[in-house]
Short mmCIF file of C-alpha atoms in Angstrom, two decimals:
data_model
loop_
_atom_site.label_atom_id
_atom_site.label_comp_id
_atom_site.label_asym_id
_atom_site.label_seq_id
_atom_site.Cartn_x
_atom_site.Cartn_y
_atom_site.Cartn_z
CA MET J 4 82.11 156.76 30.90
CA VAL J 5 85.69 157.69 29.95
CA SER J 6 86.18 158.52 26.27
CA PRO J 7 88.74 156.36 24.41
CA SER J 8 90.36 159.56 23.18
CA ASN J 9 91.52 160.26 26.75
CA ILE J 10 93.54 157.04 26.93
CA ALA J 11 97.22 157.00 25.91
CA PHE J 12 98.18 153.61 24.47
CA GLU J 13 101.45 153.33 26.35
CA ASN J 14 100.86 149.79 27.56
CA ALA J 15 98.68 146.76 26.96
CA THR J 16 96.29 147.53 29.82
CA ASP J 17 95.43 150.99 28.51
CA PHE J 18 95.06 149.70 24.96
CA ARG J 19 92.67 146.95 26.04
CA ALA J 20 90.57 149.51 27.93
CA ALA J 21 90.40 151.65 24.80
CA VAL J 22 89.29 148.68 22.68
CA GLU J 23 86.56 147.78 25.18
CA LEU J 24 85.24 151.34 25.20
CA ALA J 25 85.32 151.59 21.40
CA LEU J 26 83.26 148.39 21.11
CA GLN J 27 80.83 149.59 23.78
CA GLN J 28 80.26 152.75 21.79
CA GLU J 29 79.29 150.53 18.85
CA GLY J 30 76.71 148.78 21.03
CA TRP J 31 78.62 145.70 22.15
CA ALA J 32 78.26 144.39 25.71
CA ILE J 33 81.58 143.33 27.22
CA GLU J 34 82.10 140.30 29.49
CA ASN J 35 85.17 138.73 31.07
CA ALA J 36 86.84 135.86 29.25
CA ALA J 37 86.20 132.29 30.39
CA HIS J 38 89.56 131.27 28.86
CA PRO J 39 91.81 134.32 29.27
CA LYS J 40 94.85 132.53 27.82
CA ALA J 41 93.04 132.11 24.50
CA TYR J 42 91.35 135.53 24.20
CA ASP J 43 90.87 138.69 26.25
CA PHE J 44 87.12 139.21 26.62
CA ILE J 45 83.70 138.42 25.15
CA ALA J 46 81.59 140.89 23.15
CA ARG J 47 77.83 140.35 22.63
CA GLN J 48 75.38 142.16 20.39
CA ASN J 49 72.00 141.20 18.86
CA GLY J 50 72.40 137.53 19.80
CA LYS J 51 75.94 137.34 18.38
CA THR J 52 78.80 136.21 20.62
CA MET J 53 82.36 137.14 19.71
CA ALA J 54 85.73 136.24 21.27
CA VAL J 55 88.02 139.29 21.23
CA LEU J 56 91.82 139.06 21.20
CA VAL J 57 93.63 142.34 21.90
CA LYS J 58 97.31 142.71 20.97
CA TRP J 59 99.34 145.79 21.89
CA TYR J 60 102.69 145.69 20.10
CA LYS J 61 105.52 148.08 19.41
CA SER J 62 105.87 146.77 15.85
CA ALA J 63 103.69 144.97 13.31
CA MET J 64 101.81 141.87 14.45
CA SER J 65 103.12 138.47 13.36
CA SER J 66 101.13 135.49 12.08
CA GLN J 67 101.70 133.27 15.13
CA PRO J 68 99.03 134.72 17.47
CA ILE J 69 96.56 134.73 14.56
CA ASN J 70 97.22 131.05 13.88
CA LYS J 71 96.92 130.22 17.58
CA PHE J 72 93.61 132.11 17.89
CA GLU J 73 92.30 130.41 14.74
CA SER J 74 93.17 126.98 16.17
CA PHE J 75 91.35 127.80 19.42
CA LEU J 76 88.18 128.82 17.57
CA ASP J 77 88.25 125.86 15.16
CA GLU J 78 89.60 123.01 17.25
CA THR J 79 88.27 123.42 20.81
CA ASP J 80 84.77 123.05 22.21
CA ALA J 81 85.08 126.43 23.90
CA GLY J 82 86.17 128.11 20.69
CA ARG J 83 83.44 126.53 18.56
CA GLY J 84 80.89 128.07 20.92
CA PHE J 85 81.61 131.54 19.49
CA ASP J 86 79.98 132.91 16.37
CA ASP J 87 83.08 134.89 15.43
CA GLY J 88 86.46 136.06 16.60
CA LEU J 89 87.89 139.57 16.50
CA ILE J 90 91.56 140.57 16.70
CA VAL J 91 92.37 144.20 17.47
CA THR J 92 95.90 145.55 17.36
CA ASN J 93 97.45 149.00 17.44
CA VAL J 94 100.22 149.01 14.83
CA GLY J 95 99.11 146.85 11.90
CA TYR J 96 100.11 143.46 10.54
CA ALA J 97 103.42 142.17 9.18
CA LYS J 98 103.69 140.60 5.73
CA PRO J 99 103.30 136.98 6.96
CA ALA J 100 100.22 137.95 8.95
CA LEU J 101 98.69 139.69 5.92
CA ALA J 102 99.37 136.61 3.79
CA HIS J 103 97.67 134.51 6.45
CA ILE J 104 94.64 136.83 6.58
CA ARG J 105 94.22 136.99 2.80
CA GLY J 106 94.30 133.20 2.66
CA TRP J 107 90.94 132.98 4.42
CA GLY J 108 89.13 134.53 1.49
CA ASP J 109 85.41 134.89 2.26
CA SER J 110 85.33 131.99 4.72
CA ALA J 111 86.98 133.72 7.68
CA LYS J 112 85.58 133.24 11.15
CA ILE J 113 88.04 135.85 12.40
CA THR J 114 88.04 139.56 11.63
CA CYS J 115 91.41 141.28 11.97
CA SER J 116 91.19 144.97 12.78
CA LEU J 117 92.98 148.07 14.00
CA LEU J 118 92.09 150.70 16.57
CA GLN J 119 92.55 154.00 14.78
CA ASP J 120 91.35 157.43 15.86
CA GLN J 121 89.66 155.79 18.85
CA GLN J 122 87.51 153.60 16.58
CA ILE J 123 87.65 149.99 15.41
CA CYS J 124 88.79 149.81 11.77
CA TRP J 125 87.20 146.54 10.68
CA GLY J 126 88.44 143.98 8.20
CA SER J 127 89.70 144.44 4.66
CA GLN J 128 89.47 148.23 4.66
CA PHE J 129 93.02 148.41 6.06
CA ILE J 130 94.65 145.25 4.64
CA ASP J 131 95.90 146.69 1.35
CA ASP J 132 97.22 149.84 3.01
CA ASN J 133 99.17 147.77 5.52
CA ASP J 134 100.65 145.65 2.72
CA ASN J 135 102.67 148.54 1.35
CA GLU J 136 105.56 148.14 3.79
CA GLN J 137 109.01 148.20 2.21
CA ASP J 138 110.57 144.81 1.41
CA THR J 139 113.40 144.09 3.80
CA LEU J 140 115.00 141.76 1.25
CA ASN J 141 115.05 144.20 -1.69
CA ASP J 142 118.75 144.93 -1.39
CA GLN J 143 119.91 141.55 -0.12
CA LYS J 144 119.46 138.30 -1.99
CA ILE J 145 119.40 135.23 0.23
CA TYR J 146 120.12 131.59 -0.51
CA ILE J 147 118.35 128.90 1.51
CA GLY J 148 119.21 125.21 1.29
CA ILE J 149 116.86 122.40 2.33
CA PHE J 150 119.21 119.58 3.21
CA THR J 151 119.78 116.45 5.25
CA CYS J 152 122.03 113.43 4.69
CA LYS J 153 118.96 111.18 4.58
CA GLY J 154 116.20 110.93 1.99
CA GLY J 155 112.48 110.71 2.68
CA VAL J 156 112.18 113.36 5.41
CA GLY J 157 110.28 115.90 3.33
CA LYS J 158 113.00 118.12 1.81
CA THR J 159 111.15 118.62 -1.48
CA THR J 160 107.84 119.32 0.27
CA VAL J 161 109.49 121.86 2.59
CA ALA J 162 111.40 123.55 -0.26
CA ALA J 163 108.34 123.96 -2.48
CA HIS J 164 105.96 125.17 0.22
CA LEU J 165 108.46 127.52 1.86
CA ALA J 166 108.89 129.11 -1.57
CA GLY J 167 105.10 129.39 -1.83
CA ALA J 168 104.85 131.02 1.60
CA LEU J 169 107.44 133.65 0.66
CA LEU J 170 105.68 134.26 -2.64
CA LEU J 171 102.45 134.97 -0.74
CA GLN J 172 104.36 137.75 1.01
CA ASN J 173 105.31 139.27 -2.37
CA TYR J 174 108.93 138.10 -2.42
CA ASP J 175 110.30 136.97 -5.79
CA VAL J 176 111.44 133.37 -5.32
CA ALA J 177 113.30 130.82 -7.43
CA LEU J 178 113.63 127.08 -6.73
CA ILE J 179 116.67 125.04 -7.77
CA ASP J 180 116.26 121.26 -7.93
CA LEU J 181 119.67 119.79 -7.05
CA ASP J 182 118.52 116.27 -6.22
CA PRO J 183 119.38 113.78 -9.01
CA GLU J 184 115.93 112.21 -8.56
CA GLN J 185 114.42 115.54 -9.71
CA ASN J 186 111.31 115.15 -7.54
CA LEU J 187 110.77 118.89 -7.49
CA HIS J 188 110.61 118.97 -11.28
CA ARG J 189 108.25 116.00 -11.33
CA LEU J 190 105.85 117.71 -8.93
CA MET J 191 106.12 121.28 -10.19
CA GLY J 192 107.39 121.11 -13.76
CA ASP J 193 109.16 124.34 -14.65
CA GLY J 194 107.18 126.28 -12.10
CA VAL J 195 103.89 126.84 -10.34
CA PHE J 196 101.37 129.70 -10.40
CA LEU J 197 100.08 130.55 -6.96
CA PRO J 198 96.80 132.48 -6.70
CA ASN J 199 96.85 135.01 -3.90
CA PRO J 200 93.42 136.15 -2.63
CA GLY J 201 93.14 139.90 -3.03
CA LYS J 202 96.20 139.94 -5.30
CA ILE J 203 96.90 138.96 -8.91
CA GLY J 204 99.11 136.04 -7.91
CA ASN J 205 102.59 135.11 -9.09
CA SER J 206 104.72 132.23 -10.29
CA ILE J 207 107.69 130.34 -8.86
CA ASN J 208 110.20 129.22 -11.48
CA VAL J 209 111.99 125.88 -11.02
CA PHE J 210 115.53 125.39 -12.31
CA ASN J 211 118.17 122.68 -12.09
CA SER J 212 121.90 123.15 -11.71
CA ASP J 213 122.40 122.92 -15.48
CA ASN J 214 120.07 125.76 -16.45
CA TRP J 215 120.69 127.98 -13.41
CA GLY J 216 122.96 130.97 -13.82
CA GLU J 217 123.66 134.20 -12.00
CA GLU J 218 121.62 136.05 -14.61
CA MET J 219 118.62 134.16 -13.18
CA ALA J 220 119.45 135.44 -9.70
CA GLU J 221 118.93 139.01 -10.87
CA GLU J 222 115.22 138.28 -11.20
CA CYS J 223 114.62 137.07 -7.63
CA GLN J 224 115.17 137.97 -4.01
CA VAL J 225 115.23 134.49 -2.51
CA VAL J 226 116.80 131.33 -3.97
CA ILE J 227 115.73 128.04 -2.37
CA CYS J 228 117.77 124.91 -3.15
CA ASP J 229 116.24 121.43 -2.81
CA CYS J 230 119.55 119.69 -2.14
CA SER J 231 120.68 116.16 -2.85
CA PRO J 232 121.12 114.07 0.35
CA ALA J 233 124.66 113.34 -0.87
CA LEU J 234 126.29 116.72 -0.31
CA GLU J 235 129.08 116.05 -2.80
CA ARG J 236 126.45 115.83 -5.57
CA ASN J 237 125.43 119.44 -4.98
CA PRO J 238 127.35 122.19 -6.81
CA ALA J 239 130.00 123.39 -4.36
CA ASP J 240 129.58 127.03 -5.38
CA LEU J 241 125.88 126.95 -4.42
CA ILE J 242 126.55 125.24 -1.08
CA LYS J 243 129.11 127.92 -0.29
CA ARG J 244 126.56 130.62 -1.08
CA LEU J 245 123.90 129.32 1.31
CA ASP J 246 122.99 131.92 3.90
CA TYR J 247 120.63 129.53 5.70
CA CYS J 248 119.90 125.84 5.68
CA ILE J 249 116.74 124.10 6.91
CA ILE J 250 117.10 120.51 8.09
CA PRO J 251 113.77 118.65 8.39
CA THR J 252 113.32 115.95 11.04
CA THR J 253 110.49 114.10 12.78
CA LEU J 254 109.25 113.96 16.37
CA ASN J 255 109.02 110.26 17.18
CA PRO J 256 111.32 107.89 19.10
CA LEU J 257 112.85 106.19 16.06
CA GLY J 258 113.12 109.47 14.21
CA ILE J 259 114.95 111.18 17.06
CA ASN J 260 117.33 108.24 17.59
CA LYS J 261 118.04 107.77 13.90
CA HIS J 262 118.06 111.40 12.82
CA GLY J 263 120.24 112.53 15.72
CA SER J 264 123.32 110.97 14.12
CA VAL J 265 122.12 111.88 10.62
CA ILE J 266 121.80 115.56 11.51
CA ARG J 267 125.22 115.57 13.16
CA GLU J 268 126.59 114.17 9.88
CA THR J 269 124.58 116.78 7.97
CA VAL J 270 126.05 119.64 10.00
CA ASP J 271 129.58 118.29 9.58
CA ALA J 272 129.07 117.93 5.83
CA ILE J 273 127.76 121.47 5.44
CA ARG J 274 130.54 122.95 7.55
CA LYS J 275 133.20 121.43 5.25
CA ASN J 276 131.91 123.70 2.49
CA ASN J 277 130.18 126.52 4.35
CA ALA J 278 131.33 127.69 7.77
CA SER J 279 128.89 130.54 8.30
CA ALA J 280 125.38 129.50 7.15
CA ARG J 281 122.69 129.58 9.82
CA LEU J 282 121.31 126.05 10.27
CA PHE J 283 117.76 125.33 11.50
CA VAL J 284 116.34 121.93 12.41
CA VAL J 285 112.55 121.97 12.05
CA VAL J 286 110.08 119.23 12.97
CA ASN J 287 108.13 118.08 9.92
CA ASN J 288 105.07 115.80 9.83
CA PHE J 289 104.13 116.79 13.40
CA ARG J 290 101.24 114.81 14.89
CA LYS J 291 99.21 115.70 17.97
CA ILE J 292 99.96 113.43 20.89
CA GLY J 293 99.22 113.43 24.62
CA ASN J 294 101.10 115.88 26.80
CA LYS J 295 103.04 113.16 28.63
CA TYR J 296 104.60 111.67 25.49
CA TYR J 297 104.96 115.03 23.78
CA ASN J 298 106.94 116.45 26.71
CA ILE J 299 109.26 113.41 26.70
CA LEU J 300 109.83 113.63 22.93
CA ARG J 301 110.30 117.39 22.96
CA LYS J 302 112.90 117.26 25.75
CA THR J 303 114.74 114.39 24.07
CA LEU J 304 114.76 116.23 20.73
CA LEU J 305 116.18 119.44 22.22
CA ASP J 306 118.72 117.50 24.34
CA THR J 307 119.86 115.55 21.26
CA TYR J 308 121.06 118.75 19.58
CA LYS J 309 122.19 120.64 22.67
CA GLU J 310 125.84 119.69 22.16
CA ILE J 311 125.79 120.85 18.53
CA SER J 312 124.17 124.15 19.56
CA GLU J 313 126.84 124.76 22.18
CA LYS J 314 129.67 124.08 19.72
CA ASP J 315 128.12 125.81 16.72
CA PRO J 316 126.54 129.23 17.45
CA ASN J 317 124.90 129.23 14.02
CA PHE J 318 122.99 126.00 14.64
CA GLU J 319 119.49 125.91 16.15
CA CYS J 320 116.93 123.19 16.72
CA ILE J 321 113.62 125.06 16.59
CA ASP J 322 111.51 124.14 19.60
CA PRO J 323 108.44 122.30 18.19
CA SER J 324 106.25 124.11 20.72
CA VAL J 325 107.23 127.34 18.95
CA LEU J 326 107.02 126.12 15.35
CA ASN J 327 106.39 122.87 13.50
CA ILE J 328 104.98 121.63 10.19
CA ARG J 329 101.84 119.71 11.04
CA SER J 330 100.96 116.38 9.49
CA SER J 331 97.97 116.76 7.18
CA ASP J 332 96.18 114.92 4.40
CA GLN J 333 96.93 117.87 2.12
CA LEU J 334 100.69 117.41 2.45
CA TYR J 335 100.45 113.61 2.46
CA HIS J 336 98.56 113.62 -0.84
CA TRP J 337 100.56 116.43 -2.42
CA GLY J 338 101.40 115.29 -5.94
CA VAL J 339 98.26 113.22 -6.48
CA HIS J 340 97.32 115.79 -9.15
CA LEU J 341 99.99 114.19 -11.33
CA LEU J 342 98.14 110.88 -11.20
CA GLU J 343 94.64 112.25 -11.71
CA ASP J 344 95.07 113.46 -15.27
CA GLN J 345 98.47 112.88 -16.84
CA ASP J 346 97.29 114.30 -20.18
CA ILE J 347 96.77 117.72 -18.60
CA PRO J 348 99.55 118.04 -16.02
CA ARG J 349 99.25 120.95 -13.64
CA SER J 350 101.41 122.23 -10.84
CA GLU J 351 100.02 123.23 -7.48
CA LEU J 352 100.89 123.45 -3.79
CA ALA J 353 98.97 122.09 -0.80
CA PHE J 354 97.61 125.54 0.02
CA ASN J 355 93.97 125.09 -0.98
CA LEU J 356 91.44 125.81 1.74
CA VAL J 357 89.73 122.77 3.28
CA GLY J 358 86.84 123.64 5.55
CA GLY J 359 87.85 127.28 5.31
CA LYS J 360 91.48 126.80 6.37
CA SER J 361 94.82 125.37 5.26
CA ASN J 362 97.24 124.13 7.90
CA PRO J 363 100.12 123.79 5.38
CA ARG J 364 99.66 127.38 4.26
CA ASN J 365 99.61 128.66 7.85
CA ASP J 366 102.56 126.51 8.98
CA PHE J 367 104.85 127.48 6.11
CA ILE J 368 104.00 131.15 6.50
CA GLN J 369 105.09 130.82 10.13
CA LEU J 370 108.28 129.00 9.09
CA SER J 371 109.15 131.76 6.61
CA GLU J 372 108.43 134.36 9.27
CA TYR J 373 110.64 132.61 11.81
CA ILE J 374 113.55 132.34 9.39
CA ILE J 375 113.33 136.01 8.37
CA GLU J 376 112.84 137.37 11.89
CA ASN J 377 115.66 135.32 13.36
CA THR J 378 118.17 136.07 10.62
CA LEU J 379 117.83 139.09 8.35
CA LEU J 380 115.66 140.97 10.81
CA LYS J 381 117.34 139.93 14.03
CA ASN J 382 118.39 143.54 14.72
CA HIS J 383 114.81 144.70 14.16
CA LYS J 384 113.01 141.90 15.94
CA LYS J 385 109.45 142.54 17.02
CA THR J 386 108.95 143.70 20.60
CA HIS J 387 105.86 142.03 22.05
CA LYS J 388 104.12 142.81 25.30
#
C-alpha cells in the first residue's frame, strides 16, 4: 500500500487518493459511490456507513457544496440511507462555510474535516483556528440597499436575514429602516441579538433615517438599507452611497410577467441617483417544482432581464439554479413572535434549527457569500477544481 505521505496534492485525483488511504489507515473500508455526482465514495466501519465528499480547492471552501451535500443527505432516499456524511478538504473553510457549520450545533449529520499531515483532522478541532482569517471588509465599509418599486416581495425579510447572515460571519452590521411603514422596526425593534453556536453572539442595531448619522457608520462594516418602494422617499444621499442593491423577485408566471416591468422601472429609478451600484436580482420564496416547468420559468426569467444585463454591465439576474431563497414555514411565519406575547416583545430571525437544520440560515449565508465573492472579492475569487 502506498503511504499518503508520498502523494503530492497537486490535483483533485491525487488528493482523493490520499483521503482514501488516510481513512483506510483508520480502519475504514472504501467502496465506489452509487451517486458520484452527490459524493465521491462510501466508507464503512463497524456497521456504520458514511458518504464521503472530497473537495480539492486552491482557496478556502465555500458554503455552497456543504449546503448541496446536506440537502442530498436530508432530502433524498439515497442520502437518508447513510448514517453520516464526511467532507474532507485540503485548505480549510471560508467564513460563510464556518457560519454554516457552526449552525448545526450538536445535531449535525455531516462532519467537516481537513487532511493535514496525511491524517484526517475531524470536526470542531480545526473550526476555531480556521475562523481567524482576516476580515476582507475591515478597511472598506459597504452600503447595500434592498429595493424594488413594488411592495410585498420580501424586502424587509431579505434585509433582516442578510444582515443576520453577515453577523454570523463576524461582520459588524447596521440596518436602516427607510420604508415609511417601518416594518423592520415593528419586527426587530431597535435591534436583534443573534446567538452564534460556538461564539458569544452579537447584536444588529436598527436605525431609521432620522436617527442615522455618519458617526453610527464608524461602528460597523456593512450598512443594509431596507428601502421604501417609492425611491423618492429614500434619502438621496444614502441612495447615492449604495455600493450594491438587491432586488427580490419571484419565480412564477405572474411574478415574472409583472415584475419584469417593475424591475426595469426599479433599475431606471436607481440609475437616476446612482450610476455605479452593482444590482442583483434574486429569486425569493422559491418553491420546488417539476423540472419541465422549472426549466421554462428559469429560461423566461433570465431572458426577461437579458436586455438590461446587456445595456447595464453592473446589473445581474442571479440564476436561481445557482442561488435562491427557498420558501419555508420559518420565513412565512417570521414575526409571529410579536403576536404570541405582546407584553414581552422579543426580536428574532428565522434562523432557529428545525429538525436539525435551517433553510433560511443556509440560504442567506449563501446570498451573503455570493454578494461578497462577486463584488469585493472578485479579484480574489475562489478557484475550484
